[in-house]
Coordinates of C-alpha atoms in Angstrom, one line a residue:
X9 CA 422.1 181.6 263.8
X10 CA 424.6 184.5 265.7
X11 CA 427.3 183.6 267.3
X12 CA 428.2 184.6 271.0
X13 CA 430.5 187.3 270.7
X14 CA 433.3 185.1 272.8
X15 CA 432.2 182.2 269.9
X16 CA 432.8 184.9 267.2
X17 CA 436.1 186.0 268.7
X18 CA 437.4 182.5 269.0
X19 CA 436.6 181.9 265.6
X20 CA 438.0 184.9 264.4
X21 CA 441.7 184.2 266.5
X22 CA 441.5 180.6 264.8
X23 CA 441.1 182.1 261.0
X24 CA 443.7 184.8 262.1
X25 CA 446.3 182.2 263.0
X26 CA 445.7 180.1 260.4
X27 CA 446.3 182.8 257.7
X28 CA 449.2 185.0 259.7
X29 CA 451.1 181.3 259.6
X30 CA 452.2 181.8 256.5
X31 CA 454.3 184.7 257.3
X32 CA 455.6 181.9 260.3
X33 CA 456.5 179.1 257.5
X34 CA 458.5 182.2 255.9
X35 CA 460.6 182.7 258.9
X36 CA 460.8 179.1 260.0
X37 CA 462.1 178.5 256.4
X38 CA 465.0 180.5 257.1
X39 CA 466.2 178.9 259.4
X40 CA 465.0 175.2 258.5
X41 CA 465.3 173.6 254.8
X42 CA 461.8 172.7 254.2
X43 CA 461.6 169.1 254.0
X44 CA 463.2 168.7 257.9
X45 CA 460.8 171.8 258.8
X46 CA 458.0 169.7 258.3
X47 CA 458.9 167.1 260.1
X48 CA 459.5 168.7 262.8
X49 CA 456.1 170.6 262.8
X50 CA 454.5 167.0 262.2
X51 CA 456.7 165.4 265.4
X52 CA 455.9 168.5 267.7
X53 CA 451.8 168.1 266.6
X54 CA 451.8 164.2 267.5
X55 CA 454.1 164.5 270.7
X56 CA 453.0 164.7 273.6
X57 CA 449.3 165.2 272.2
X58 CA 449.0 161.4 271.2
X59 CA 449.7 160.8 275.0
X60 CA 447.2 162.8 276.5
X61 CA 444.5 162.2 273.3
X62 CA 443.1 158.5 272.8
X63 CA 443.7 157.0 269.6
X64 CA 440.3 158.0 267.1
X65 CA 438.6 154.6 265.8
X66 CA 439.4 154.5 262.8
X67 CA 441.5 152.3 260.9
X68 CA 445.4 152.3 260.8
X69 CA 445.5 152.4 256.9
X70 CA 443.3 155.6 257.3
X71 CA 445.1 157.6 259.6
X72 CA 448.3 156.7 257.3
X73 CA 446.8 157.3 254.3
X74 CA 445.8 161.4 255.7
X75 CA 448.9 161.9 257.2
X76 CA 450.9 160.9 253.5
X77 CA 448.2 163.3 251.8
X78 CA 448.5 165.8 254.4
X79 CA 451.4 166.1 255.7
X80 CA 453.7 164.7 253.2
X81 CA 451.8 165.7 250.1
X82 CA 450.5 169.7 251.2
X83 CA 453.1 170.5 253.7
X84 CA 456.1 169.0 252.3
X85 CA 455.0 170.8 248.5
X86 CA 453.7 174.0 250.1
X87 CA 456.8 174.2 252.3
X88 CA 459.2 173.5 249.4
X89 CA 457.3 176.3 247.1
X90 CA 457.3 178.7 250.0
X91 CA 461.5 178.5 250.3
X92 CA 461.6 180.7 247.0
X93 CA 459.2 180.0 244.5
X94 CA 455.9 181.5 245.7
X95 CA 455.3 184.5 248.5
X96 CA 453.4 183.7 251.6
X97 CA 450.4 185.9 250.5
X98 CA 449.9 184.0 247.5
X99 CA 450.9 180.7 248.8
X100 CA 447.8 181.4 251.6
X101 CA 445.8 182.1 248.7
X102 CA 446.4 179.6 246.4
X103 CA 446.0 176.6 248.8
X104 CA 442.8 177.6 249.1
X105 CA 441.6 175.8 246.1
X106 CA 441.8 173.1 248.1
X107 CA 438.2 173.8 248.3
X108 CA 436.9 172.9 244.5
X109 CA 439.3 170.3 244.2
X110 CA 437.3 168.3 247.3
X111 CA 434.4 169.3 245.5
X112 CA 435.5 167.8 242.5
X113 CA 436.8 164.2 243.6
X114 CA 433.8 164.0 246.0
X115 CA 431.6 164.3 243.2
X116 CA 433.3 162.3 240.9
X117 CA 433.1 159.6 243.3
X118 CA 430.0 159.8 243.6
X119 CA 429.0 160.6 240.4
X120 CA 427.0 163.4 241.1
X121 CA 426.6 166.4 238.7
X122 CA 428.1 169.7 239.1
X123 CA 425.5 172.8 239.8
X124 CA 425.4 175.7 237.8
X125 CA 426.3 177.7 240.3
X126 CA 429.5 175.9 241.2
X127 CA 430.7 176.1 238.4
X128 CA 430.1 179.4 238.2
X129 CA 432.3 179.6 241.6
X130 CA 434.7 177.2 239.7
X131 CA 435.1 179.5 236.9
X132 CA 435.9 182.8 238.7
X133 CA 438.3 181.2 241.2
X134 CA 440.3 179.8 238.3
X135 CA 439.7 183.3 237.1
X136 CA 441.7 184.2 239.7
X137 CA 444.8 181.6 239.6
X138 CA 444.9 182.7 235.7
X139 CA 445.9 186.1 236.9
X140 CA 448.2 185.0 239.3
X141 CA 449.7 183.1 236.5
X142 CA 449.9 185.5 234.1
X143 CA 452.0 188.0 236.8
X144 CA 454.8 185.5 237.4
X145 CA 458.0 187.6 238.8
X146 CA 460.9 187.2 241.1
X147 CA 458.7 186.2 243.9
X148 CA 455.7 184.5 242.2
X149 CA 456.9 181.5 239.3
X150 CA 455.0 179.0 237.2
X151 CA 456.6 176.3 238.8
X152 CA 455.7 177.4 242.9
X153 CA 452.1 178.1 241.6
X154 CA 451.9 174.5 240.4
X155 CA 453.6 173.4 243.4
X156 CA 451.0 175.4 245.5
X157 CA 448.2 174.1 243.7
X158 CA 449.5 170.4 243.8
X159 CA 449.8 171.0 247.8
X160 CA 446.0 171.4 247.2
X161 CA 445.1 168.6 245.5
X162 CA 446.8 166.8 248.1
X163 CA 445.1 168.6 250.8
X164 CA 441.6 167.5 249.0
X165 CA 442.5 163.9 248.8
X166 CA 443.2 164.1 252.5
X167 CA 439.6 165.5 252.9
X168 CA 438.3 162.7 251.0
X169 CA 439.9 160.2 253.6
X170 CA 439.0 161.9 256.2
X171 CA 435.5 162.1 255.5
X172 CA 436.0 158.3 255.4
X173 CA 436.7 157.9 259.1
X174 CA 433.0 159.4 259.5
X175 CA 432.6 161.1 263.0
X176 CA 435.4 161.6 264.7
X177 CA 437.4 163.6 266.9
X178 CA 439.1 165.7 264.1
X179 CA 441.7 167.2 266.8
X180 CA 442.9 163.4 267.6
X181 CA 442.6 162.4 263.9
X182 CA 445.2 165.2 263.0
X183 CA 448.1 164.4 265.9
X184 CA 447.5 160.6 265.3
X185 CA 447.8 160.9 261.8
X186 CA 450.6 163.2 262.7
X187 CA 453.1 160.3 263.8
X188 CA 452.7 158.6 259.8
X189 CA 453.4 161.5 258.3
X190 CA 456.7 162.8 260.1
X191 CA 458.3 159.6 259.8
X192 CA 458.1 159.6 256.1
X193 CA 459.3 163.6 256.1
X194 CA 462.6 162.9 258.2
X195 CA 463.2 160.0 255.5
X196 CA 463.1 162.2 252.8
X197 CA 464.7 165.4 254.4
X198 CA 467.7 162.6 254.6
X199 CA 467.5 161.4 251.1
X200 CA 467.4 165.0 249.4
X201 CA 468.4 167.1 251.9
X202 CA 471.2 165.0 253.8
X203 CA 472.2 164.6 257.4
X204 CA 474.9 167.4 257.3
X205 CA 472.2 170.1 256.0
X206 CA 469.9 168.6 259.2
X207 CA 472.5 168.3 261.6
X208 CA 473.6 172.3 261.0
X209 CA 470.5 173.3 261.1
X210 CA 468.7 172.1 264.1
X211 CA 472.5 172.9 266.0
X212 CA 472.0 176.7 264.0
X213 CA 468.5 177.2 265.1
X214 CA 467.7 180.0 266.8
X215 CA 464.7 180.2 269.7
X216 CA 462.8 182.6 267.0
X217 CA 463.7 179.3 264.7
X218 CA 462.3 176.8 267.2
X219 CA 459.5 179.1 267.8
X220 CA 458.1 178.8 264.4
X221 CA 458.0 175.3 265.0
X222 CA 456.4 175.2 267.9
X223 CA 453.9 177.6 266.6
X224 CA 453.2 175.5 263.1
X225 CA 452.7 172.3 265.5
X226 CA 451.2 173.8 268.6
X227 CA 449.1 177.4 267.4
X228 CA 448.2 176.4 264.2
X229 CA 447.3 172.4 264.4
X230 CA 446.5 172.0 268.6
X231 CA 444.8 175.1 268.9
X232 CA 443.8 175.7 265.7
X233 CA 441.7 172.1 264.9
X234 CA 440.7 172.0 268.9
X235 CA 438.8 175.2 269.0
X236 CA 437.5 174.9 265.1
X237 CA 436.0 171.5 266.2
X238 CA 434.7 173.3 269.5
X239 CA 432.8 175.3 267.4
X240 CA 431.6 173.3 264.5
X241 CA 430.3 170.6 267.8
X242 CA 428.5 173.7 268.9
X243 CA 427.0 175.2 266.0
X244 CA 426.0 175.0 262.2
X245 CA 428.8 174.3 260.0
X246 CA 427.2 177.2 257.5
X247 CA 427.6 179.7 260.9
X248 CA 431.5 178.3 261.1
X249 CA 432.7 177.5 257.9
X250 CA 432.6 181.2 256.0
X251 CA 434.4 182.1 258.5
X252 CA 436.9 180.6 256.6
X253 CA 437.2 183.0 254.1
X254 CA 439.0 185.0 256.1
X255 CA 442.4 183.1 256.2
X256 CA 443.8 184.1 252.6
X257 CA 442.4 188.0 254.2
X258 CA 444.7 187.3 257.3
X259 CA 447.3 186.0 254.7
X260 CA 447.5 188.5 252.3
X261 CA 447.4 191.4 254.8
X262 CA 449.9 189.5 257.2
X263 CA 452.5 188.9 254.7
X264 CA 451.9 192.7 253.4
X265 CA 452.7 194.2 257.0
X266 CA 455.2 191.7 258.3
X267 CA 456.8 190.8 254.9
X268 CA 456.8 193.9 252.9
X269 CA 455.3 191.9 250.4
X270 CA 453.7 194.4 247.8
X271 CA 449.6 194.0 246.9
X272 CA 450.1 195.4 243.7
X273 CA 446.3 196.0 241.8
X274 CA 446.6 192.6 240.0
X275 CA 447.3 190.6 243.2
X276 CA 444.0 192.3 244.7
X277 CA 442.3 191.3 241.6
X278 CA 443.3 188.2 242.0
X279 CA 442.4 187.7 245.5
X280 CA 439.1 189.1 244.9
X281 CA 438.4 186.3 242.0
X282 CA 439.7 183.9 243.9
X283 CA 437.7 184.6 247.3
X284 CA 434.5 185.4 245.4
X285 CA 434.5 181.4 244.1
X286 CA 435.1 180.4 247.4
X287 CA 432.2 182.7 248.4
X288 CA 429.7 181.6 245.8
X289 CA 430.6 177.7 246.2
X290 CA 430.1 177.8 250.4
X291 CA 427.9 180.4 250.9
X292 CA 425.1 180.0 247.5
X293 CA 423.3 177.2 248.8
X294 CA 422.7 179.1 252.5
X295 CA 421.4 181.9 250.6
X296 CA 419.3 179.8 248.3
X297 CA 417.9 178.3 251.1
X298 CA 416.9 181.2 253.0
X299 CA 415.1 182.6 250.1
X300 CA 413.2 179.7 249.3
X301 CA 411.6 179.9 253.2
X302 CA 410.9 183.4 252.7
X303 CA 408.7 182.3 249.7
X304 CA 406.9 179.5 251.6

């Protein structure tokens, strides 16, 4: 199925925001120490929204339960690795095996056997976090890649209970959930980062500081979830979703341009593994599909 070019277009802006926004966690991390940077993007994502959006049905236990895998588990990791241990090109890369690691738990709750050619996607995306690891520097350690891909596994989980609230409005499932997990992120921005560190920074903060916030909370999760739920409501998920591909792209090039951050031949190689999985693991059973109707 095509896409109206304005659908295209819309879809394109969303994948483009939510890759170039790791160059905005850089700069918001400046200015914010990462656990209290959170919070704030989780406060400014629930409020006003939950005032204007009516509360998804779906259990209280649920909407807890994403927002602590969400936004406590990804963010608070991702935003903690992102302060010095991994650069935003990577760290938009990375997350991105978010991906097998839903695959995974969905299917070992299930019990349902992994395909060949999952595995097969499996396989070269891990290909491509090997190489990452193996090119550790100044910028790039061990330690923020395991972060990163813990932020993942996190991320996954969160799929998993989200799935669980069945068919919902995703955009009021995300600022709901919103007001569990910012709580919990100003309680521990207090307990390891203390009150003085808080207090100095949101008195320091510049607009450009307050901007980043605003565009974590409002850009990225608002308009971001609103319009990618617009679409999906509107067309196949396998029109929407590769789209998606395109974020670590946005990333990458984002970070490269804004950042200075270097894209050195084994980074590329490493982004090419790593989007090539992705790739084979969304887009394989499309294609398998289409050719079995051309044989009928």
């Amino acid at each position: 199925m095509t896409l109206p070019l304005r659908h295209f277009l819309l879809a394109l802006s969303v994948v483009a925001i939510w890759g170039s926004n790791f160059v905005v966690i850089r700069w918001g991390l400046n200015a914010f120490p990462p656990l209290l940077f959170a919070a704030l993007r989780f406060t400014f994502a629930a409020l006003p929204a939950m005032l204007l959006l009516p509360r998804p049905k779906v259990g209280w236990r649920n909407l807890a339960a994403y927002g602590a895998f969400v936004g406590v588990g990804q963010f608070a990791l991702l935003y903690l690795a992102m302060r010095s241990q991994i650069s935003p090109g990577l760290a938009s890369l990375v997350i991105q095996t978010q991906v097998f690691f839903t695959l995974l738990l969905a299917m070992r709750m299930s019990g349902e056997r992994v395909q060949g050619f999952r595995w097969l996607a499996l396989i070269t995306a891990a290909a491509g976090i090997g190489v990452i690891a193996s090119h550790t520097d100044g910028t790039t350690t061990v330690l923020g890649l395991g972060m990163v891909l813990l932020a993942a596994l996190c991320w996954s989980s969160g799929n998993i209970v989200g799935k669980r609230a069945g068919a919902v409005n995703m955009l009021a499932y995300v600022v709901w959930s919103s007001a569990f997990a910012a709580p919990a992120l100003f309680a521990l921005s207090f307990i390891v980062e203390g009150p003085a560190q808080m207090g100095e920074a949101i008195r320091n903060a510049s607009v450009g500081a307050w901007g980043a916030v605003l565009w974590q909370s409002v850009g990225n999760t608002l308009f971001g979830y609103g319009a990618w739920s617009f679409l999906l409501s509107r067309h196949p998920a396998a029109t929407i979703v590769p789209m998606a591909l395109l974020v670590p792209v946005f990333g990458m090039s984002c970070s490269a341009l804004l950042l200075g951050e270097g894209l050195p031949p084994w980074k590329l190689m490493a982004a090419a593994l790593v989007i090539s999985g992705l790739a084979i693991n969304l887009l394989w059973p499309h294609v398998r599909g289409v050719l079995k109707a051309s044989r009928a």
